[in-house]
Each structure stands twice: as C-alpha cells, then as structure tokens.
C-alpha cells in the first residue's frame, strides 16, 4: 500500500485541512500519515470568524520524526503551515527524506477573500516550498498573492501567473479557477508543466456546500501521484473526485457546508445503515 503524509492545519468541523486530506487518502486507497501545523477554530457567536493557532515548530518536528521513522513516503502534501518556522521545518524534512512527489497547497487566505491569514507564510512558501514543489495548487486568490499580480480574472491571467510560479521553482502549476472566473460558465482549472497549458473544464455547481474543496483537490492529486498516475492523470481524476464531492455536498451548520469526500466512491453505500425503530 502506498504511503502519503499531509502537513497541514486542523479543521474541527471535518471539512477541510488535515481531516479532509486523510478522508481523501482513504478514499483513494492509500495510507495517510499526518502532522499538525495549526489549529483553526471558528466562532459561531462572531459570524464564524476564523482564528489560527500555530503549533510550535519543535512540536511539528517531533511529529515528523514519528512519521518518517518507517519506510519512505510515496508522496507528501502541505496545506496551512501556521508560521514561517513550520515551513522551514517541513522544507528540511523534504530535503532529508529526499521526497520527490511533493504537492504544495499554499493555504494563505480566507475562502472567497483576499484577506491573508498568515502574511509571513507567503514569503516562507516562496523561499522554502515552491522550489521543492513537484506540483503547486493555488486558487486564483492565492496565485494572485504569490505572484503579486493581484486579482486574476481571465484565463490569460492564470497563464501569466502559472509561468511566474514555475519560474519560482514549481515543476508543475495547477491554478484552480473554481467558480471565481467571471468569463466562464464552467469550472476551469489550468495545468502548466513548463511547456504546455492544459485547460481542465467541468460543470460549475451553484452551491455553498464547497468547504474543503481546495484541500480535497490537492490531497487527491497527492494520492494519485503516489499511486503512479502522471501529473495530467492525477489532476484530471482529482478534478472529477472534487466535482462529485461538491455536487453531493452536505450542509453542516448555518455558516458552512462541506464537500462530501466519499461521493466519488459512493462510500455511504459500503455499510448497511440500521435505523432504530
């Protein structure tokens, strides 16, 4: 069985972050390891305001020592890193363990806004992680922040940003258009491999049950690469996986709705549900 590790933040509501990653790994049939970088809490009394509490770098290092005590990892992904010190720790383990299949999901902004949750992480991602990225998977806002291009509103903007991210060291760039690309009625993602642009198009779902879509997408790509898919295959299948997860999303509370990580594999049908009479 292939082994993959996620270094990311915790979402106690179970939709995004390390919880989404592990659920996705399970659906792909790979064994998931994890190391926490931060804990994200949401305050229902303050309009679901987010607060990020970083995990100290020394504690992250101890977690990673536990993770890498056994056989080598087949792939690895990073998500929200908490602070620049955690980014540096992750980078050192990538080098020491000689991990080739590294997927960097640069989680630096609140969903749907350009509000940067962790400004210092931007510099750390560019300095430490992008040069080690086999694949980087920013959304439009994150790509605009990392490239300093600002708002990306067209496919042409996405292509320009992809080339800048490639020049910063990432060997493959996937920019997630999602439902934020004004010129399209489809969900368009861009894959750039340093030579060619691939536009991946899919159905655009008008739903608010999309919390965790980005984390799930990058986790699916990570699992696909670990199982031997080439980059195009891994990204394309991940897009289908996430589309199904969004289509069958679940309303969790008055503030948020989650993607359903088991939708693609019909996980809800695996075990018989017995309802009490």
CSV table of C-alpha atoms in Angstrom, one decimal:
chain,number,residue,atom,x,y,z
A,1,UNK,CA,0.0,0.0,0.0
A,2,UNK,CA,1.3,3.4,-0.9
A,3,UNK,CA,2.0,5.8,2.0
A,4,UNK,CA,1.4,9.6,1.9
A,5,UNK,CA,1.8,12.3,4.5
A,6,UNK,CA,-0.1,15.6,5.0
A,7,UNK,CA,1.4,18.5,6.9
A,8,UNK,CA,-1.5,20.9,7.5
A,9,UNK,CA,-3.8,22.6,9.9
A,10,UNK,CA,-6.8,21.1,11.7
A,11,UNK,CA,-10.4,21.9,10.9
A,12,UNK,CA,-12.5,20.6,13.8
A,13,UNK,CA,-15.7,20.7,11.6
A,14,UNK,CA,-14.1,18.0,9.5
A,15,UNK,CA,-14.5,19.5,6.1
A,16,UNK,CA,-11.0,21.0,5.3
A,17,UNK,CA,-7.4,20.8,6.4
A,18,UNK,CA,-5.9,17.6,7.7
A,19,UNK,CA,-9.3,16.0,8.2
A,20,UNK,CA,-10.1,16.4,4.5
A,21,UNK,CA,-6.7,15.1,3.5
A,22,UNK,CA,-7.0,11.9,5.5
A,23,UNK,CA,-10.5,11.3,4.3
A,24,UNK,CA,-9.4,11.7,0.7
A,25,UNK,CA,-6.4,9.5,1.1
A,26,UNK,CA,-8.7,6.7,2.5
A,27,UNK,CA,-11.0,7.0,-0.5
A,28,UNK,CA,-8.0,6.7,-2.8
A,29,UNK,CA,-6.8,3.6,-1.0
A,30,UNK,CA,-3.5,5.0,0.2
A,31,UNK,CA,-2.3,5.0,3.9
A,32,UNK,CA,-2.3,8.5,5.3
A,33,UNK,CA,0.1,10.0,7.9
A,34,UNK,CA,-0.3,13.5,9.3
A,35,UNK,CA,1.5,16.2,11.2
A,36,UNK,CA,-0.4,19.2,12.5
A,37,UNK,CA,0.9,22.8,11.9
A,38,UNK,CA,-2.0,24.8,13.3
A,39,UNK,CA,-5.5,24.5,14.8
A,40,UNK,CA,-8.2,26.6,13.1
A,41,UNK,CA,-11.3,27.5,15.2
A,42,UNK,CA,-14.4,29.3,14.1
A,43,UNK,CA,-16.5,31.4,16.4
A,44,UNK,CA,-20.3,31.0,15.8
A,45,UNK,CA,-21.0,33.9,18.1
A,46,UNK,CA,-19.0,36.2,15.9
A,47,UNK,CA,-20.3,35.3,12.4
A,48,UNK,CA,-18.0,32.3,12.1
A,49,UNK,CA,-14.8,34.3,12.5
A,50,UNK,CA,-11.7,32.3,12.0
A,51,UNK,CA,-8.7,32.1,14.4
A,52,UNK,CA,-5.5,30.3,13.6
A,53,UNK,CA,-3.4,28.9,16.5
A,54,UNK,CA,0.0,27.7,15.2
A,55,UNK,CA,1.7,24.6,16.5
A,56,UNK,CA,5.2,25.3,17.7
A,57,UNK,CA,7.9,24.3,15.2
A,58,UNK,CA,9.6,22.0,17.7
A,59,UNK,CA,6.3,20.0,18.1
A,60,UNK,CA,5.9,19.8,14.3
A,61,UNK,CA,9.5,18.5,14.1
A,62,UNK,CA,8.6,15.8,16.7
A,63,UNK,CA,5.6,14.8,14.7
A,64,UNK,CA,7.5,14.5,11.5
A,65,UNK,CA,10.2,12.4,13.2
A,66,UNK,CA,7.4,10.0,14.2
A,67,UNK,CA,6.0,10.0,10.6
A,68,UNK,CA,9.4,9.2,9.0
A,69,UNK,CA,10.5,6.6,11.4
A,70,UNK,CA,9.5,3.8,9.0
A,71,UNK,CA,9.6,3.3,5.3
A,72,UNK,CA,9.9,6.3,2.9
A,73,UNK,CA,6.8,8.2,1.9
A,74,UNK,CA,5.5,7.8,-1.7
A,75,UNK,CA,4.1,11.4,-1.7
A,76,UNK,CA,3.6,14.4,0.6
A,77,UNK,CA,1.4,17.5,0.6
A,78,UNK,CA,1.4,20.6,2.6
A,79,UNK,CA,-1.5,22.9,3.5
A,80,UNK,CA,-1.8,25.7,6.0
A,81,UNK,CA,1.6,25.9,7.7
A,82,UNK,CA,0.9,28.1,10.7
A,83,UNK,CA,4.1,30.2,10.5
A,84,UNK,CA,7.4,30.5,8.7
A,85,UNK,CA,9.2,28.4,11.2
A,86,UNK,CA,7.0,25.4,10.4
A,87,UNK,CA,7.6,26.0,6.7
A,88,UNK,CA,11.3,25.8,7.3
A,89,UNK,CA,10.9,22.5,9.3
A,90,UNK,CA,8.8,20.9,6.6
A,91,UNK,CA,11.3,22.0,3.9
A,92,UNK,CA,14.2,20.4,5.8
A,93,UNK,CA,12.3,17.1,6.1
A,94,UNK,CA,11.6,17.2,2.3
A,95,UNK,CA,15.3,17.5,1.7
A,96,UNK,CA,16.5,15.0,4.3
A,97,UNK,CA,13.9,12.4,3.2
A,98,UNK,CA,14.5,13.1,-0.5
A,99,UNK,CA,10.8,13.2,-1.2
A,100,UNK,CA,10.1,13.8,-4.9
A,101,UNK,CA,6.3,13.8,-5.1
A,102,UNK,CA,5.7,17.0,-3.1
A,103,UNK,CA,2.3,18.8,-3.6
A,104,UNK,CA,2.2,22.3,-2.1
A,105,UNK,CA,-1.2,23.7,-1.4
A,106,UNK,CA,-0.5,27.3,-0.4
A,107,UNK,CA,-3.3,28.0,2.0
A,108,UNK,CA,-2.8,31.6,2.9
A,109,UNK,CA,-6.2,33.3,2.5
A,110,UNK,CA,-9.7,33.0,3.7
A,111,UNK,CA,-12.1,31.3,1.3
A,112,UNK,CA,-13.6,33.9,-1.1
A,113,UNK,CA,-11.5,36.8,0.1
A,114,UNK,CA,-8.0,38.3,-0.4
A,115,UNK,CA,-7.6,38.5,3.4
A,116,UNK,CA,-4.2,36.9,4.2
A,117,UNK,CA,-4.5,34.8,7.3
A,118,UNK,CA,-0.7,34.5,7.7
A,119,UNK,CA,1.3,37.2,5.8
A,120,UNK,CA,4.7,35.8,6.9
A,121,UNK,CA,3.8,32.5,5.4
A,122,UNK,CA,3.8,34.0,1.9
A,123,UNK,CA,7.5,34.7,2.0
A,124,UNK,CA,8.2,31.3,3.5
A,125,UNK,CA,6.3,29.4,0.9
A,126,UNK,CA,8.1,31.3,-1.9
A,127,UNK,CA,11.5,30.8,-0.3
A,128,UNK,CA,11.3,27.2,1.0
A,129,UNK,CA,8.4,25.3,-0.5
A,130,UNK,CA,7.9,26.4,-4.2
A,131,UNK,CA,11.5,25.4,-5.1
A,132,UNK,CA,10.7,21.9,-3.8
A,133,UNK,CA,7.2,21.6,-5.3
A,134,UNK,CA,6.5,18.8,-7.8
A,135,UNK,CA,3.0,20.4,-8.1
A,136,UNK,CA,1.7,23.6,-6.6
A,137,UNK,CA,-2.1,24.1,-6.4
A,138,UNK,CA,-3.1,27.7,-5.6
A,139,UNK,CA,-6.6,29.1,-6.1
A,140,UNK,CA,-7.0,32.4,-8.0
A,141,UNK,CA,-6.6,34.5,-4.9
A,142,UNK,CA,-3.5,32.6,-3.7
A,143,UNK,CA,-1.9,32.7,-7.1
A,144,UNK,CA,-2.5,36.4,-7.3
A,145,UNK,CA,-0.9,36.9,-3.9
A,146,UNK,CA,2.1,34.7,-4.5
A,147,UNK,CA,2.8,36.3,-7.9
A,148,UNK,CA,2.0,39.8,-6.8
A,149,UNK,CA,-0.3,40.1,-9.9
A,150,UNK,CA,-3.4,40.9,-7.8
A,151,UNK,CA,-6.8,39.8,-9.0
A,152,UNK,CA,-6.8,37.1,-11.6
A,153,UNK,CA,-10.0,37.3,-13.7
A,154,UNK,CA,-9.2,35.6,-17.0
A,155,UNK,CA,-7.6,32.5,-18.4
A,156,UNK,CA,-4.8,34.8,-19.7
A,157,UNK,CA,-4.2,36.0,-16.2
A,158,UNK,CA,-4.0,32.4,-15.0
A,159,UNK,CA,-1.4,31.5,-17.6
A,160,UNK,CA,0.7,34.5,-16.7
A,161,UNK,CA,0.6,33.6,-13.0
A,162,UNK,CA,1.4,30.0,-13.8
A,163,UNK,CA,4.6,31.0,-15.6
A,164,UNK,CA,5.7,33.1,-12.6
A,165,UNK,CA,5.1,30.3,-10.2
A,166,UNK,CA,7.0,28.0,-12.5
A,167,UNK,CA,9.9,30.4,-12.5
A,168,UNK,CA,9.9,30.3,-8.7
A,169,UNK,CA,10.7,26.6,-8.8
A,170,UNK,CA,7.5,24.6,-9.0
A,171,UNK,CA,7.8,22.0,-11.7
A,172,UNK,CA,4.0,21.8,-12.4
A,173,UNK,CA,1.5,24.5,-11.6
A,174,UNK,CA,-2.3,24.0,-11.2
A,175,UNK,CA,-4.3,27.1,-10.7
A,176,UNK,CA,-7.9,26.5,-9.5
A,177,UNK,CA,-10.4,28.7,-11.3
A,178,UNK,CA,-13.3,27.2,-9.4
A,179,UNK,CA,-16.4,29.4,-9.6
A,180,UNK,CA,-14.5,32.7,-9.3
A,181,UNK,CA,-13.6,33.1,-13.0
A,182,UNK,CA,-16.0,35.7,-14.3
A,183,UNK,CA,-15.6,35.0,-18.0
A,184,UNK,CA,-16.7,31.3,-17.8
A,185,UNK,CA,-19.8,29.4,-17.0
A,186,UNK,CA,-17.7,26.3,-16.4
A,187,UNK,CA,-15.3,25.4,-13.6
A,188,UNK,CA,-11.9,25.9,-15.3
A,189,UNK,CA,-8.6,24.8,-13.8
A,190,UNK,CA,-5.2,25.4,-15.5
A,191,UNK,CA,-2.3,23.0,-15.5
A,192,UNK,CA,1.0,24.2,-16.7
A,193,UNK,CA,4.0,21.9,-16.9
A,194,UNK,CA,6.7,24.3,-18.1
A,195,UNK,CA,5.9,23.7,-21.8
A,196,UNK,CA,2.1,23.3,-22.3
A,197,UNK,CA,-1.1,24.7,-20.9
A,198,UNK,CA,-4.0,22.4,-20.2
A,199,UNK,CA,-7.4,23.8,-19.5
A,200,UNK,CA,-9.5,21.4,-17.5
A,201,UNK,CA,-13.2,22.2,-17.7
A,202,UNK,CA,-16.1,20.8,-15.7
A,203,UNK,CA,-19.6,21.6,-14.5
A,204,UNK,CA,-19.9,24.6,-12.3
A,205,UNK,CA,-22.1,23.9,-9.3
A,206,UNK,CA,-24.0,26.7,-7.7
A,207,UNK,CA,-23.8,25.6,-4.1
A,208,UNK,CA,-22.4,26.9,-0.8
A,209,UNK,CA,-21.5,23.3,0.2
A,210,UNK,CA,-18.0,23.6,-1.0
A,211,UNK,CA,-15.9,24.0,2.2
A,212,UNK,CA,-12.8,21.9,1.9
A,213,UNK,CA,-12.8,21.7,-1.9
A,214,UNK,CA,-9.3,23.0,-2.3
A,215,UNK,CA,-7.7,20.8,0.4
A,216,UNK,CA,-9.5,17.8,-1.0
A,217,UNK,CA,-8.3,18.6,-4.6
A,218,UNK,CA,-4.7,18.8,-3.6
A,219,UNK,CA,-5.0,15.7,-1.4
A,220,UNK,CA,-6.5,13.8,-4.3
A,221,UNK,CA,-3.6,14.9,-6.6
A,222,UNK,CA,-1.1,13.7,-3.9
A,223,UNK,CA,-2.7,10.3,-3.6
A,224,UNK,CA,-3.0,10.0,-7.4
A,225,UNK,CA,0.7,10.7,-7.9
A,226,UNK,CA,1.6,8.3,-5.1
A,227,UNK,CA,-0.3,5.6,-7.0
A,228,UNK,CA,1.7,6.2,-10.1
A,229,UNK,CA,-0.5,8.5,-12.2
A,230,UNK,CA,1.3,11.0,-14.3
A,231,UNK,CA,0.6,14.7,-13.5
A,232,UNK,CA,-2.2,15.2,-16.1
A,233,UNK,CA,-4.0,12.0,-15.0
A,234,UNK,CA,-3.6,12.8,-11.3
A,235,UNK,CA,-5.0,16.3,-11.7
A,236,UNK,CA,-7.8,15.3,-14.1
A,237,UNK,CA,-9.0,12.5,-11.8
A,238,UNK,CA,-8.7,14.7,-8.8
A,239,UNK,CA,-11.0,17.3,-10.6
A,240,UNK,CA,-13.6,14.6,-11.1
A,241,UNK,CA,-13.3,13.5,-7.5
A,242,UNK,CA,-13.8,17.0,-6.2
A,243,UNK,CA,-16.6,17.7,-8.6
A,244,UNK,CA,-18.5,14.8,-7.2
A,245,UNK,CA,-17.7,15.9,-3.7
A,246,UNK,CA,-19.1,19.3,-4.3
A,247,UNK,CA,-22.2,18.1,-6.2
A,248,UNK,CA,-23.1,15.9,-3.2
A,249,UNK,CA,-22.0,18.4,-0.5
A,250,UNK,CA,-23.5,18.4,3.0
A,251,UNK,CA,-24.9,21.3,5.0
A,252,UNK,CA,-23.2,21.2,8.3
A,253,UNK,CA,-24.5,24.3,10.2
A,254,UNK,CA,-25.9,27.8,9.5
A,255,UNK,CA,-22.5,29.0,8.5
A,256,UNK,CA,-20.9,26.4,6.3
A,257,UNK,CA,-21.5,23.4,4.1
A,258,UNK,CA,-18.8,20.8,3.3
A,259,UNK,CA,-17.9,18.7,0.3
A,260,UNK,CA,-18.7,15.0,0.7
A,261,UNK,CA,-15.3,13.2,0.4
A,262,UNK,CA,-16.9,9.8,-0.1
A,263,UNK,CA,-19.2,10.8,-3.1
A,264,UNK,CA,-16.9,9.7,-5.9
A,265,UNK,CA,-16.6,6.1,-4.4
A,266,UNK,CA,-20.2,6.0,-3.1
A,267,UNK,CA,-18.8,5.5,0.4
A,268,UNK,CA,-22.2,5.9,2.0
A,269,UNK,CA,-23.3,2.6,0.4
A,270,UNK,CA,-20.5,0.5,1.8
A,271,UNK,CA,-22.1,-0.5,5.1
A,272,UNK,CA,-25.8,-1.1,5.7
A,273,UNK,CA,-27.4,1.7,7.8
A,274,UNK,CA,-29.7,0.4,10.5
A,275,UNK,CA,-32.3,2.8,11.7
A,276,UNK,CA,-33.7,2.4,15.1
A,277,UNK,CA,-37.4,1.7,15.2
